[in-house]
Structures are given as C-alpha cells and as structure tokens.
mmCIF file of C-alpha atoms in Angstrom:
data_model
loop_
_atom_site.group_PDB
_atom_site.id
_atom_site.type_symbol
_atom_site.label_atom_id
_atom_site.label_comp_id
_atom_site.label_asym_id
_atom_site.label_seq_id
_atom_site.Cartn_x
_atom_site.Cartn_y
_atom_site.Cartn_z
ATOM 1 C CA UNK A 1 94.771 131.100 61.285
ATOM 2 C CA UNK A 2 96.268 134.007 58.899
ATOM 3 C CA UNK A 3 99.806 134.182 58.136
ATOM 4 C CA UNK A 4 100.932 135.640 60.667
ATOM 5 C CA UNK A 5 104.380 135.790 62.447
ATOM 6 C CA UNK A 6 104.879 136.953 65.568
ATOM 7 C CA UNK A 7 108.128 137.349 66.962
ATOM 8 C CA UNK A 8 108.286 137.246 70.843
ATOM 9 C CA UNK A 9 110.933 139.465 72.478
ATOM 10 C CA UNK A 10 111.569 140.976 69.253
ATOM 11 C CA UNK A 11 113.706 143.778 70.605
ATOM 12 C CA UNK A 12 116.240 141.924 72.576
ATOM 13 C CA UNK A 13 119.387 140.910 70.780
ATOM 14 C CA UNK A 14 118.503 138.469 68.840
ATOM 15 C CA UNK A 15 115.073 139.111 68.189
ATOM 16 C CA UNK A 16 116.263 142.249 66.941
ATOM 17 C CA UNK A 17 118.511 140.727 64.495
ATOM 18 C CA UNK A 18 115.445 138.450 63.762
ATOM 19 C CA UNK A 19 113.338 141.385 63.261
ATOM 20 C CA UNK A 20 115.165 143.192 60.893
ATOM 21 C CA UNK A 21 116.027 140.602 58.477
ATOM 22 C CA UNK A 22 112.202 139.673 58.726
ATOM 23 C CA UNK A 23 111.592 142.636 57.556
ATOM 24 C CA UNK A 24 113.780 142.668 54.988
ATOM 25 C CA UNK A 25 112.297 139.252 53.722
ATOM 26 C CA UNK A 26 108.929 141.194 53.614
ATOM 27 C CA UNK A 27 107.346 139.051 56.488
ATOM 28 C CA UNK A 28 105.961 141.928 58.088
ATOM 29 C CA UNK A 29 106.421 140.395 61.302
ATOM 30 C CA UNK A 30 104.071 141.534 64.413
ATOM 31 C CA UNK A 31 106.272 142.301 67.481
ATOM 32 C CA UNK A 32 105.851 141.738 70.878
ATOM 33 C CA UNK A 33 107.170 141.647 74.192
ATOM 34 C CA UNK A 34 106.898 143.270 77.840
ATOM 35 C CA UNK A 35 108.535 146.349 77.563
ATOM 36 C CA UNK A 36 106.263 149.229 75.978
ATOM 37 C CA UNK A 37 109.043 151.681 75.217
ATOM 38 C CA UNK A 38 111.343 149.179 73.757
ATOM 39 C CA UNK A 39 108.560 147.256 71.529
ATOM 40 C CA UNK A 40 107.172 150.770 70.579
ATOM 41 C CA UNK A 41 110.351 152.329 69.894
ATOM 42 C CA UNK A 42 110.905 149.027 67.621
ATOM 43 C CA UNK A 43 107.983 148.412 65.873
ATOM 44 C CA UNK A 44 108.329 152.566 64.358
ATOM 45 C CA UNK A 45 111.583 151.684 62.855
ATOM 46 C CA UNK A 46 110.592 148.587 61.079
ATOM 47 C CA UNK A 47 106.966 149.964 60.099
ATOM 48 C CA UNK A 48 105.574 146.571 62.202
ATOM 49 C CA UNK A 49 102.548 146.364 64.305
ATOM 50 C CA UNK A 50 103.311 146.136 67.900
ATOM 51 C CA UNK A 51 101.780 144.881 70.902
ATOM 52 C CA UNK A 52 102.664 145.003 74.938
ATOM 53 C CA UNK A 53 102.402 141.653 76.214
ATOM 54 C CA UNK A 54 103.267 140.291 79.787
ATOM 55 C CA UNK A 55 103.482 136.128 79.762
ATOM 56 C CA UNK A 56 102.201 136.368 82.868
ATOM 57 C CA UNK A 57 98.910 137.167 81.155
ATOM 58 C CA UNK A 58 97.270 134.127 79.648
ATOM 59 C CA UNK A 59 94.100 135.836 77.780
ATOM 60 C CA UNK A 60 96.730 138.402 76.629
ATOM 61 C CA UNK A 61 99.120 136.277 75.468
ATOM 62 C CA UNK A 62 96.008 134.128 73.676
ATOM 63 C CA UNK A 63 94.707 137.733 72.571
ATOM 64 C CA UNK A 64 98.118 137.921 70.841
ATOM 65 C CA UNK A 65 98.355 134.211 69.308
ATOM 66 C CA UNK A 66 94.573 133.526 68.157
ATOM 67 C CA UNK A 67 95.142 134.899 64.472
ATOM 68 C CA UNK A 68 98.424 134.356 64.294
ATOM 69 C CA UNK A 69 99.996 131.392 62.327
ATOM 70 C CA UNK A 70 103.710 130.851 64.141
ATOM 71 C CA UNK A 71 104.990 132.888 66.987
ATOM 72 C CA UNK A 72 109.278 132.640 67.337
ATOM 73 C CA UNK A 73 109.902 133.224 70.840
ATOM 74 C CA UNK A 74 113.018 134.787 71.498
ATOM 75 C CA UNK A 75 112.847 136.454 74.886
ATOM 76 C CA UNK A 76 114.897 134.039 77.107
ATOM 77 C CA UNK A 77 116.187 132.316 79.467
ATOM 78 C CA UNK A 78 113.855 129.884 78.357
ATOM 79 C CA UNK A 79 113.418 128.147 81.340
ATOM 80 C CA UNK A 80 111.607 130.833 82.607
ATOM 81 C CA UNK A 81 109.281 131.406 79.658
ATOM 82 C CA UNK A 82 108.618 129.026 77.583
ATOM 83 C CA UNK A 83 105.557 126.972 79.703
ATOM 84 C CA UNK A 84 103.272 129.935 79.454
ATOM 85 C CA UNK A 85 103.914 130.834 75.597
ATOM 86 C CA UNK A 86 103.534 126.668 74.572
ATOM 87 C CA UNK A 87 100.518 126.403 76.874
ATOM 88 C CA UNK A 88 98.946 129.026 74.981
ATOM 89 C CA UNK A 89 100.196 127.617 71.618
ATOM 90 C CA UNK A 90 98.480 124.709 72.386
ATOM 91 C CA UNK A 91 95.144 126.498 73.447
ATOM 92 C CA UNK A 92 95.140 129.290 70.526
ATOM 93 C CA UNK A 93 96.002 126.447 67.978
ATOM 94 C CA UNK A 94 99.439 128.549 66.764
ATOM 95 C CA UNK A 95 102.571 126.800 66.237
ATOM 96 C CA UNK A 96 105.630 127.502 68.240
ATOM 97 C CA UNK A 97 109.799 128.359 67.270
ATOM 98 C CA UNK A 98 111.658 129.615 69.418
ATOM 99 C CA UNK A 99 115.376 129.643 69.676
ATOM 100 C CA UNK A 100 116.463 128.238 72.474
ATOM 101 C CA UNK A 101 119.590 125.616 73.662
ATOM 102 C CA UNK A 102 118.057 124.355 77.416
ATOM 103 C CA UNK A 103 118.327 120.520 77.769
ATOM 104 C CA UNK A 104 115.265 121.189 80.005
ATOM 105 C CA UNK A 105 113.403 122.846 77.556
ATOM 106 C CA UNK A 106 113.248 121.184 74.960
ATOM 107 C CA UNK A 107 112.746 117.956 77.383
ATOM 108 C CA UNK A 108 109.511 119.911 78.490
ATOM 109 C CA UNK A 109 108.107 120.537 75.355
ATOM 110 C CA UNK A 110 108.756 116.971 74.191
ATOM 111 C CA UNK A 111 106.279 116.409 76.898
ATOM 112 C CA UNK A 112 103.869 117.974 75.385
ATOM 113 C CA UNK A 113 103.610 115.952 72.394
ATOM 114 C CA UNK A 114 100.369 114.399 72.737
ATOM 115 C CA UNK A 115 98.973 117.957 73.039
ATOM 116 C CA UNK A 116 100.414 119.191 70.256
ATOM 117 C CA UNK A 117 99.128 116.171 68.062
ATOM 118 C CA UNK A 118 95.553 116.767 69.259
ATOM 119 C CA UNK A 119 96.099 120.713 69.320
ATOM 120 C CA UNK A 120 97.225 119.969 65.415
ATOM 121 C CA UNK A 121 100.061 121.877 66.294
ATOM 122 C CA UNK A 122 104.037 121.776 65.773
ATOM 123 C CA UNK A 123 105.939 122.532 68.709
ATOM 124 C CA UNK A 124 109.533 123.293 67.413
ATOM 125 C CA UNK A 125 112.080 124.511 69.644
ATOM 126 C CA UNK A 126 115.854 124.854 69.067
ATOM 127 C CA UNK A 127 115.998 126.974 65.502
ATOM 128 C CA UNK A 128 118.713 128.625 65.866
ATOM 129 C CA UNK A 129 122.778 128.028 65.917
ATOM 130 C CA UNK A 130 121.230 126.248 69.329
ATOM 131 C CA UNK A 131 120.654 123.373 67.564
ATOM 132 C CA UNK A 132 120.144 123.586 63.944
ATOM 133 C CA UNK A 133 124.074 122.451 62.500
ATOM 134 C CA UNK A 134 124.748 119.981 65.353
ATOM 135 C CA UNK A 135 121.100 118.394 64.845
ATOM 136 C CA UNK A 136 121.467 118.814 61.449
ATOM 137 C CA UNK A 137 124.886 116.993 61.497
ATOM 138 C CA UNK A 138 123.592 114.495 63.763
ATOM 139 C CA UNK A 139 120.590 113.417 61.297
ATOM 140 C CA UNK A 140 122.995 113.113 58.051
ATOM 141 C CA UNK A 141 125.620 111.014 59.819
ATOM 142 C CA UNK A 142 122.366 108.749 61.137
ATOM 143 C CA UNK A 143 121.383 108.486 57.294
ATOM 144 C CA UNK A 144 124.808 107.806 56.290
ATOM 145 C CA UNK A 145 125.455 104.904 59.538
ATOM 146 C CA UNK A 146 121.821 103.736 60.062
ATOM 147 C CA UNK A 147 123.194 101.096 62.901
ATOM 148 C CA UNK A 148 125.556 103.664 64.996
ATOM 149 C CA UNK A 149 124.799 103.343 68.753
ATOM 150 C CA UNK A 150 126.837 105.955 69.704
ATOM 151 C CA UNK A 151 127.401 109.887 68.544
ATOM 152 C CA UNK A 152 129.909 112.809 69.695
ATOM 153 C CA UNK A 153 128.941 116.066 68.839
ATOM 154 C CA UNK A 154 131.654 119.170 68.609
ATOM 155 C CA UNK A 155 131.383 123.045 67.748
ATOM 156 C CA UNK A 156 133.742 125.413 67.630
ATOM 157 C CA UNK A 157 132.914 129.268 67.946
ATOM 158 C CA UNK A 158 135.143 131.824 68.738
ATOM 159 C CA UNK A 159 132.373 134.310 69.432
ATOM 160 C CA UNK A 160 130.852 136.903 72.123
ATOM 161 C CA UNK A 161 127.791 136.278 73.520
ATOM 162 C CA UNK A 162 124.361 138.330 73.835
ATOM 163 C CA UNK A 163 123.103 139.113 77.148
ATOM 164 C CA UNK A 164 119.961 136.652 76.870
ATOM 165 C CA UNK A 165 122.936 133.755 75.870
ATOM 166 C CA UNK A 166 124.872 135.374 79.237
ATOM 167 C CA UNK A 167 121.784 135.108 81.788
ATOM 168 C CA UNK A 168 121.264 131.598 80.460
ATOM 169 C CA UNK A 169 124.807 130.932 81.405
ATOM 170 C CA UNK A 170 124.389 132.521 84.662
ATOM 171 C CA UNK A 171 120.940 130.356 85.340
ATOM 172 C CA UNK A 172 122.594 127.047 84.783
ATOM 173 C CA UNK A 173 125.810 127.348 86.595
ATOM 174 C CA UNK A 174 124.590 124.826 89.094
ATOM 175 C CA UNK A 175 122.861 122.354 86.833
ATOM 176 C CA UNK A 176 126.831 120.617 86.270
ATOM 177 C CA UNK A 177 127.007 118.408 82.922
ATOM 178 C CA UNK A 178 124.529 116.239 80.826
ATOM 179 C CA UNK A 179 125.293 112.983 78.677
ATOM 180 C CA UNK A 180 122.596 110.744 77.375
ATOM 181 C CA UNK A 181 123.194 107.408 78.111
ATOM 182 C CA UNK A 182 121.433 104.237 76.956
ATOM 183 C CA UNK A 183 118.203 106.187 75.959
ATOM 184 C CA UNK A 184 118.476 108.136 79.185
ATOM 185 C CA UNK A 185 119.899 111.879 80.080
ATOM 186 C CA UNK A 186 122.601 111.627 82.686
ATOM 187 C CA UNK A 187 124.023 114.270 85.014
ATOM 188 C CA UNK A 188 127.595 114.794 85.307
ATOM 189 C CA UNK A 189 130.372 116.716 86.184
ATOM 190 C CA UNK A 190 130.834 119.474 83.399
ATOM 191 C CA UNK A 191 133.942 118.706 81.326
ATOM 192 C CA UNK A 192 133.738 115.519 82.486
ATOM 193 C CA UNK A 193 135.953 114.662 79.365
ATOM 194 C CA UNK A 194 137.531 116.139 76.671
ATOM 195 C CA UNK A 195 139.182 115.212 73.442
ATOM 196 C CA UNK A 196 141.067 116.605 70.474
ATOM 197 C CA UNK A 197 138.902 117.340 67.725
ATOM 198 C CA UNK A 198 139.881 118.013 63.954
ATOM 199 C CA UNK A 199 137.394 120.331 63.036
ATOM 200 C CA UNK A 200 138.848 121.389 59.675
ATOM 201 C CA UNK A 201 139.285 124.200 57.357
ATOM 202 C CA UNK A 202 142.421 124.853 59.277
ATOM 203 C CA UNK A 203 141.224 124.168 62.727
ATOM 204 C CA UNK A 204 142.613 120.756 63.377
ATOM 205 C CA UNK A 205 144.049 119.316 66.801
ATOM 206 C CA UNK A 206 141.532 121.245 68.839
ATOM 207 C CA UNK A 207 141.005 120.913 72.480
ATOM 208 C CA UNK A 208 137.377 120.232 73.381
ATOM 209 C CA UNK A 209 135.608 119.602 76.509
ATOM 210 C CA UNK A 210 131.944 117.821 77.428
ATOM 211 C CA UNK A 211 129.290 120.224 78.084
ATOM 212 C CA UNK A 212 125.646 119.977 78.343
ATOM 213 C CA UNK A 213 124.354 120.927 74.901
ATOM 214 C CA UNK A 214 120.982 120.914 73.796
ATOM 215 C CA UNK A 215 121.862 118.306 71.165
ATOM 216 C CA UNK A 216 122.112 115.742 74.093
ATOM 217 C CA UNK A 217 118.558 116.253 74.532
ATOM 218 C CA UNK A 218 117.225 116.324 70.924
ATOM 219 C CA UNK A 219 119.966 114.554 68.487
ATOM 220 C CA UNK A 220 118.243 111.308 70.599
ATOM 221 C CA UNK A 221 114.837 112.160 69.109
ATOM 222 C CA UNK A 222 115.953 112.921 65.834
ATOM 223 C CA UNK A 223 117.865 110.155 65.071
ATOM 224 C CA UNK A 224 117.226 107.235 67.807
ATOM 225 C CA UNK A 225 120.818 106.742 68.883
ATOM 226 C CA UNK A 226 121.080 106.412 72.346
ATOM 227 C CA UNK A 227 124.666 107.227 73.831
ATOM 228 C CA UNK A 228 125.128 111.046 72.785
ATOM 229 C CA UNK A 229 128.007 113.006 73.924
ATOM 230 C CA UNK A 230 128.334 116.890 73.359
ATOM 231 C CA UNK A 231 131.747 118.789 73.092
ATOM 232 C CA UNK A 232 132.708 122.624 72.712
ATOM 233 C CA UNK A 233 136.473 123.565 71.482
ATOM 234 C CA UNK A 234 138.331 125.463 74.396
ATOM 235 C CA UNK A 235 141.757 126.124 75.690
ATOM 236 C CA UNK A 236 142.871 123.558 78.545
ATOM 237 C CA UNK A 237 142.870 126.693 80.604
ATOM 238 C CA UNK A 238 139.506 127.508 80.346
ATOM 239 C CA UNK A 239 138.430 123.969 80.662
ATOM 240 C CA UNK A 240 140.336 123.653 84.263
ATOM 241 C CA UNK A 241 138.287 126.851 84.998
ATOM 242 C CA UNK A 242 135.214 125.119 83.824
ATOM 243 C CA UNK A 243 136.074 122.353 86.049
ATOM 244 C CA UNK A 244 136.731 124.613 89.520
ATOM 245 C CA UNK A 245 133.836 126.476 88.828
ATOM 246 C CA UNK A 246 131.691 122.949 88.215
ATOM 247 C CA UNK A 247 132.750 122.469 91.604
ATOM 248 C CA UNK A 248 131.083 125.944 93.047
ATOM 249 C CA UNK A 249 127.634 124.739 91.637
ATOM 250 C CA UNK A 250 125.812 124.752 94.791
ATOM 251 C CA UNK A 251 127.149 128.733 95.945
ATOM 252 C CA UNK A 252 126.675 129.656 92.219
ATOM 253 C CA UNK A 253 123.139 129.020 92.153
ATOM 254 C CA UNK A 254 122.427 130.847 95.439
ATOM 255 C CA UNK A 255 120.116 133.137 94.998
ATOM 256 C CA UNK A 256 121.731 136.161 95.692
ATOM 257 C CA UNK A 257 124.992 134.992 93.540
ATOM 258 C CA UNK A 258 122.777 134.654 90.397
ATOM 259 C CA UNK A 259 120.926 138.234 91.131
ATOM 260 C CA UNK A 260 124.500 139.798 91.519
ATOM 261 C CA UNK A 261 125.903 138.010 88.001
ATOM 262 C CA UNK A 262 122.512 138.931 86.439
ATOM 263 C CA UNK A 263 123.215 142.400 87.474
ATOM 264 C CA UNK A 264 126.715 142.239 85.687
ATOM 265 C CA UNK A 265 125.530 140.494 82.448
ATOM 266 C CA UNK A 266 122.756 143.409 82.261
ATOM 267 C CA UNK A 267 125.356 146.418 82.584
ATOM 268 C CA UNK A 268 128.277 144.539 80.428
ATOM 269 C CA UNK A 269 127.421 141.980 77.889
ATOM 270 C CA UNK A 270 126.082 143.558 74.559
ATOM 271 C CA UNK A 271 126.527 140.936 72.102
ATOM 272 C CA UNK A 272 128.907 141.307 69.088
ATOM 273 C CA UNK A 273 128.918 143.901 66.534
ATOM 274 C CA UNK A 274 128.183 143.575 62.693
ATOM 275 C CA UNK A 275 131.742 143.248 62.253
ATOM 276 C CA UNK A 276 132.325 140.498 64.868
ATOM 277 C CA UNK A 277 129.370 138.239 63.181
ATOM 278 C CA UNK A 278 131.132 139.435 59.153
ATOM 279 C CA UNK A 279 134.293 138.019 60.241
ATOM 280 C CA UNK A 280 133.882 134.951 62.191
ATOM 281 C CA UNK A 281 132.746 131.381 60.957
ATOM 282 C CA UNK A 282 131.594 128.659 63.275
ATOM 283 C CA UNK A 283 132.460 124.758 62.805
ATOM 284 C CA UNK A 284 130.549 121.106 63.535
ATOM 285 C CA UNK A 285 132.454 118.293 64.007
ATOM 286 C CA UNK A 286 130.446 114.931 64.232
ATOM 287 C CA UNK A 287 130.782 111.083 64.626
ATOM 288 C CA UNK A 288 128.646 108.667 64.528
ATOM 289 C CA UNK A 289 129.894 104.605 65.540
ATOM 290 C CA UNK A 290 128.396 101.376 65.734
ATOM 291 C CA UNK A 291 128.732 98.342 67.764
ATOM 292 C CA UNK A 292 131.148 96.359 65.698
ATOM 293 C CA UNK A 293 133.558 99.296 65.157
ATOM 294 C CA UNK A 294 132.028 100.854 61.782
ATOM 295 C CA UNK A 295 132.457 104.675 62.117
ATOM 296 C CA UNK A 296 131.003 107.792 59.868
ATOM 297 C CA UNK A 297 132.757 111.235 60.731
ATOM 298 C CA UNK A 298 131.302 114.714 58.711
ATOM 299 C CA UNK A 299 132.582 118.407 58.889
ATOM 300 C CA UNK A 300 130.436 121.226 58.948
ATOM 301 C CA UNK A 301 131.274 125.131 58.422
ATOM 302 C CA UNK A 302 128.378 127.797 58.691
ATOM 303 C CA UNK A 303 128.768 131.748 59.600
ATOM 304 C CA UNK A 304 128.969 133.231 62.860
ATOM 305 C CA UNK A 305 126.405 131.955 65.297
ATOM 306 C CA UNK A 306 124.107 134.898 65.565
ATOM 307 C CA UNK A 307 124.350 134.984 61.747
ATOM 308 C CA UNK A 308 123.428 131.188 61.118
ATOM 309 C CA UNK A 309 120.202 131.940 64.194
ATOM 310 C CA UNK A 310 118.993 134.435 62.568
ATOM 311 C CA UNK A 311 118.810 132.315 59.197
ATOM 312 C CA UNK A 312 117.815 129.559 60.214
ATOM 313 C CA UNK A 313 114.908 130.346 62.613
ATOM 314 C CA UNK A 314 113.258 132.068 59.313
ATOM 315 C CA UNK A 315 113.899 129.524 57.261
ATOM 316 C CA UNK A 316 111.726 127.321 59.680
ATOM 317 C CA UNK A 317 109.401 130.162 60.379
ATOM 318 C CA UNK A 318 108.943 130.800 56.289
ATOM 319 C CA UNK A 319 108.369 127.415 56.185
ATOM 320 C CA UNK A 320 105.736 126.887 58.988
ATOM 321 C CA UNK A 321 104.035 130.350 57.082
ATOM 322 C CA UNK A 322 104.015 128.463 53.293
ATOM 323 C CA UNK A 323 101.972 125.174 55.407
ATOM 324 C CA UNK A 324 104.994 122.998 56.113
ATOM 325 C CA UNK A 325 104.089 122.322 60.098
ATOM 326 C CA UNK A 326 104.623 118.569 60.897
ATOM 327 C CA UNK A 327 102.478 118.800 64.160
ATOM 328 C CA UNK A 328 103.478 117.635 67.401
ATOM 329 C CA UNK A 329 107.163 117.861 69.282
ATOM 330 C CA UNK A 330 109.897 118.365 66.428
ATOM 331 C CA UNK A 331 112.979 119.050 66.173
ATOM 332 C CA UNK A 332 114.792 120.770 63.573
ATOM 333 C CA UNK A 333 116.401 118.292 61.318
ATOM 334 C CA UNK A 334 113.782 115.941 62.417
ATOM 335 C CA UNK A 335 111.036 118.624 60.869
ATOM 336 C CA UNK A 336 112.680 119.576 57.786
ATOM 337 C CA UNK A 337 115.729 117.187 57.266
ATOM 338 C CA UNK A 338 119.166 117.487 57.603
ATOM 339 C CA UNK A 339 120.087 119.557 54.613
ATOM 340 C CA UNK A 340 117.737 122.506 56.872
ATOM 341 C CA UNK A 341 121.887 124.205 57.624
ATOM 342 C CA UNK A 342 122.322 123.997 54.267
ATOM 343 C CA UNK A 343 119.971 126.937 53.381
ATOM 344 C CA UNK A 344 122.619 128.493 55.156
ATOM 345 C CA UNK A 345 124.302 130.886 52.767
ATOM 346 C CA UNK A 346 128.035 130.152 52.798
ATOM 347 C CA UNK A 347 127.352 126.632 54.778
ATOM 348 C CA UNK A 348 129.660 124.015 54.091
ATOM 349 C CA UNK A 349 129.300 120.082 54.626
ATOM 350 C CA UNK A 350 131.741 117.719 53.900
ATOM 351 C CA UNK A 351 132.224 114.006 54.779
ATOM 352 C CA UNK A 352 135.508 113.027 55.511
ATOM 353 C CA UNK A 353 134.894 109.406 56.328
#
C-alpha cells in the first residue's frame, strides 16, 4: 500500500471541511464520491486528484482502494453505505475511518472483526465529535475506576446540524432509544430518562435526556463496562417533543414520510457557518460507578463539533498514514488512548472527582 488517503464523499459538508484542512496539512488527499460535477468542481480547488465512484460498484470502489493506505468515509447516512466500502476494505487490504455516530454501524463493523484480523486491517469507525470525546471520556474514567460497572455519558452542543447529520436524523426516527444493559444493547423509549447534569465551565444544572448515542455501542468495547447510559443537554420542552414524537415512530418511518423530510433536509439544512463553529464550544460530562458505591466523575470541553470532527478524524487518519493501524474492529480511544481529544487544540479535561 502507498500512503495514500482517500477521503470518501469529500465534497459533502463535512468531507469538505475534511478536505480542506487535509490539504492544508499537506496530505494531498485523493477525493472521491458519486457526483462528477461536485468531486470535479472540488478536486480543482484543492489541486487533489479526483475520481467518480458509485458504491454500488465493487471493482470500482476496489479500483479506488487497492493503492491506497486509509480511506475516511464521510458520505452518510451510514447505514446505507458503509457495508460496501468495509467489504472492500477488507478485500483491497486498506484500512477504514469514517465518521459516523449509528449504534448499528459500528455494531456491524464490530462484526467484522475476524476479517479485519485476517485482512491485517483496522476497521475504525466513529472519528469524529461522533464518538471521539465521549469515548475518549469513557476510557480515562475506566483507567481512573478500573471496577465501575456502570457509566453515564452527557454532551452538550448548542449547534446546527449538516444535512448528512439531518438525513441521519430523519432515517432513525423510528428506531426509539438504546441503553446497554448487562453486556447487552437494549431498545427503549427515547428519553426514557433524564437528569440534571453539571457540565461545567458555566453550564451547570443542565437538563439532559437519554438518547441513543453511538457511545452505547462502543464505550462497552472500549472499556468493558457493561450498563452504559447516553444523555444529550436539552430544554424540558424539547425533551416532551422528543417524547410525542418517540411515540410517532411507526408513521415516521413510513416510507413516504422519510422521502418527504429527506426532501426538506435537502432544500433547508446547510450546516453552520465559519462563524457558528468560531464561537461555539461543546462539553462531556462523564461518570463512571462501581458496585459498592465508589464513583469517578470528569469534565471535558473541546470546540464546536464540526471543528473537533474535522480534527480528530485526521489525527487518526495521520496516524493510520505514519503505520499506527492496530488491525481489526477499534474504536477510537480503544486505538489510540484516551488522551486521542486531547490533540484537540483548545480541549480541556478536568477531573472533578
């Protein structure tokens, strides 16, 4: 393999932002995706090499992976595309990043772990704000309480969304909530609970409500705890709404609905502006407990979501280039440690008990 990057869906939102700092960093990235005028278009303002690739298209896809070291895959929802861009991973030999926050993702890919091992390949998905500080929070509170049993998870982001983040939302509006429970991932109702979380930094005695986060998926594989609970700050209001529309799951995942709310999120969600990701931080609240009652709690600021994706997912992808590529099913902190956030310019940790 050369040392290669490839970054999949490079001209969507975040791959964009992806791109560009890449770039900047002097990767000299090769982008790729489905669209010809947008990749095109792309690759001749960032001087990259380009190439038109549908996923539906195994020997292209393997066309566009066999010299390549790492691909990040950023054209979502993942759901729908990550099986054909791992399976080819796994038969071009190229490891795989992508930046995704589906429970059932990364639950798929962890499937593939025997492949990967024999493929000598890491699969690593999640390297973005989806789940780098909460699995990265979630791996220094296990080093700090080795016996805790049980870990709540909390973020707090008062940011927009891009449209790939939107149609994921739209996509999972019937799947309800997930909790992992003795070992075991557990549906229930979203917002099933809440609590008030102190998140710090001036953002104490906030309201936050259960959702299904990726970290109740992979904060299990990184640090063996087996009752792992997932919160995100909101007002009551919007958690009632949360609730009511929780109830709707089954009409919100008719077909139609979703091709109507796609249809919305492609005509009205555009993601925020530089100034929107300059001026707003994004916080991790975490605490781990064991049996007996013994409890570790840490604090975690980082910058604005898109901000902290785009930095982390190269700082795995620069790593992954320079021969750090722990084969098989990883996940972030579980690949690189739980300082990875840290790299983070402006990141913050602290532990408050």
């Amino acid at each position: 393999m050369s040392d290669e990057l490839v970054i999949y869906g490079s001209y969507g939102y975040t791959g964009d932002l992806i791109a560009r700092e890449a770039v900047e960093r002097g990767l000299d990235p090769v982008l790729a995706g489905r669209n010809r005028d947008k990749v095109e278009n792309q690759a001749i303002r960032l001087g990259c090499e380009e190439e038109v690739i549908d996923l539906d298209d195994p020997q292209e896809l393997d066309f566009l992976l066999e010299d390549a070291t790492a691909v990040l895959h950023c054209a979502g929802p993942f759901e729908r595309t990550y099986r054909p861009m791992v399976e080819s991973c796994l038969r071009t030999g190229t490891h795989y990043l992508d930046i995704t926050g589906e429970i059932g993702v990364f639950e798929g890919i962890h499937d593939r772990d025997d492949r990967a091992e024999e493929a000598g390949v890491m699969l690593l998905p999640g390297v973005g704000f989806d789940v780098v500080p909460t699995d990265c929070t979630a791996a220094h509170l296990a080093e700090r309480l080795p016996d805790a049993d049980t870990l709540e998870l909390a973020f707090d982001a008062d940011v927009g969304v891009s449209p790939g983040t939107a149609k994921t939302v739209v996509g999972n509006l019937d799947a309800g909530g997930r909790v992992r429970r003795d070992g075991r991932l557990r549906r229930v109702p979203i917002a099933h609970e809440s609590r008030t979380v102190d998140f710090g930094w001036g953002r104490d005695g906030r309201n936050a409500a259960a959702i299904p986060w990726g970290d109740v998926s992979t904060a299990y594989y990184t640090t063996g705890i087996e009752n792992v609970t997932v919160y995100q700050s909101m007002h009551p209001d919007s958690e009632r709404n949360i609730k009511w529309a929780g109830k709707l799951g089954p009409l919100l995942g008719l077909g139609p609905v979703q091709s109507l709310l796609t249809w919305l999120v492609e005509r009205s969600v555009e993601g925020p502006d530089a100034e929107e990701r300059a001026s707003e931080d994004a916080y991790v609240w975490g605490e781990a407990r064991t049996a007996d009652g013994e409890r570790a709690e840490t604090r975690l600021r980082v910058p604005h979501t898109y901000t902290t994706t785009v930095e982390t997912a190269l700082a795995a992808a620069e790593r992954v280039l320079d021969g750090d590529a722990p084969t098989g099913f990883r996940t972030p902190a579980g690949a690189y440690g739980a300082d990875l956030v840290l790299d983070v310019e402006g990141a913050e940790r602290e532990d408050v008990r």
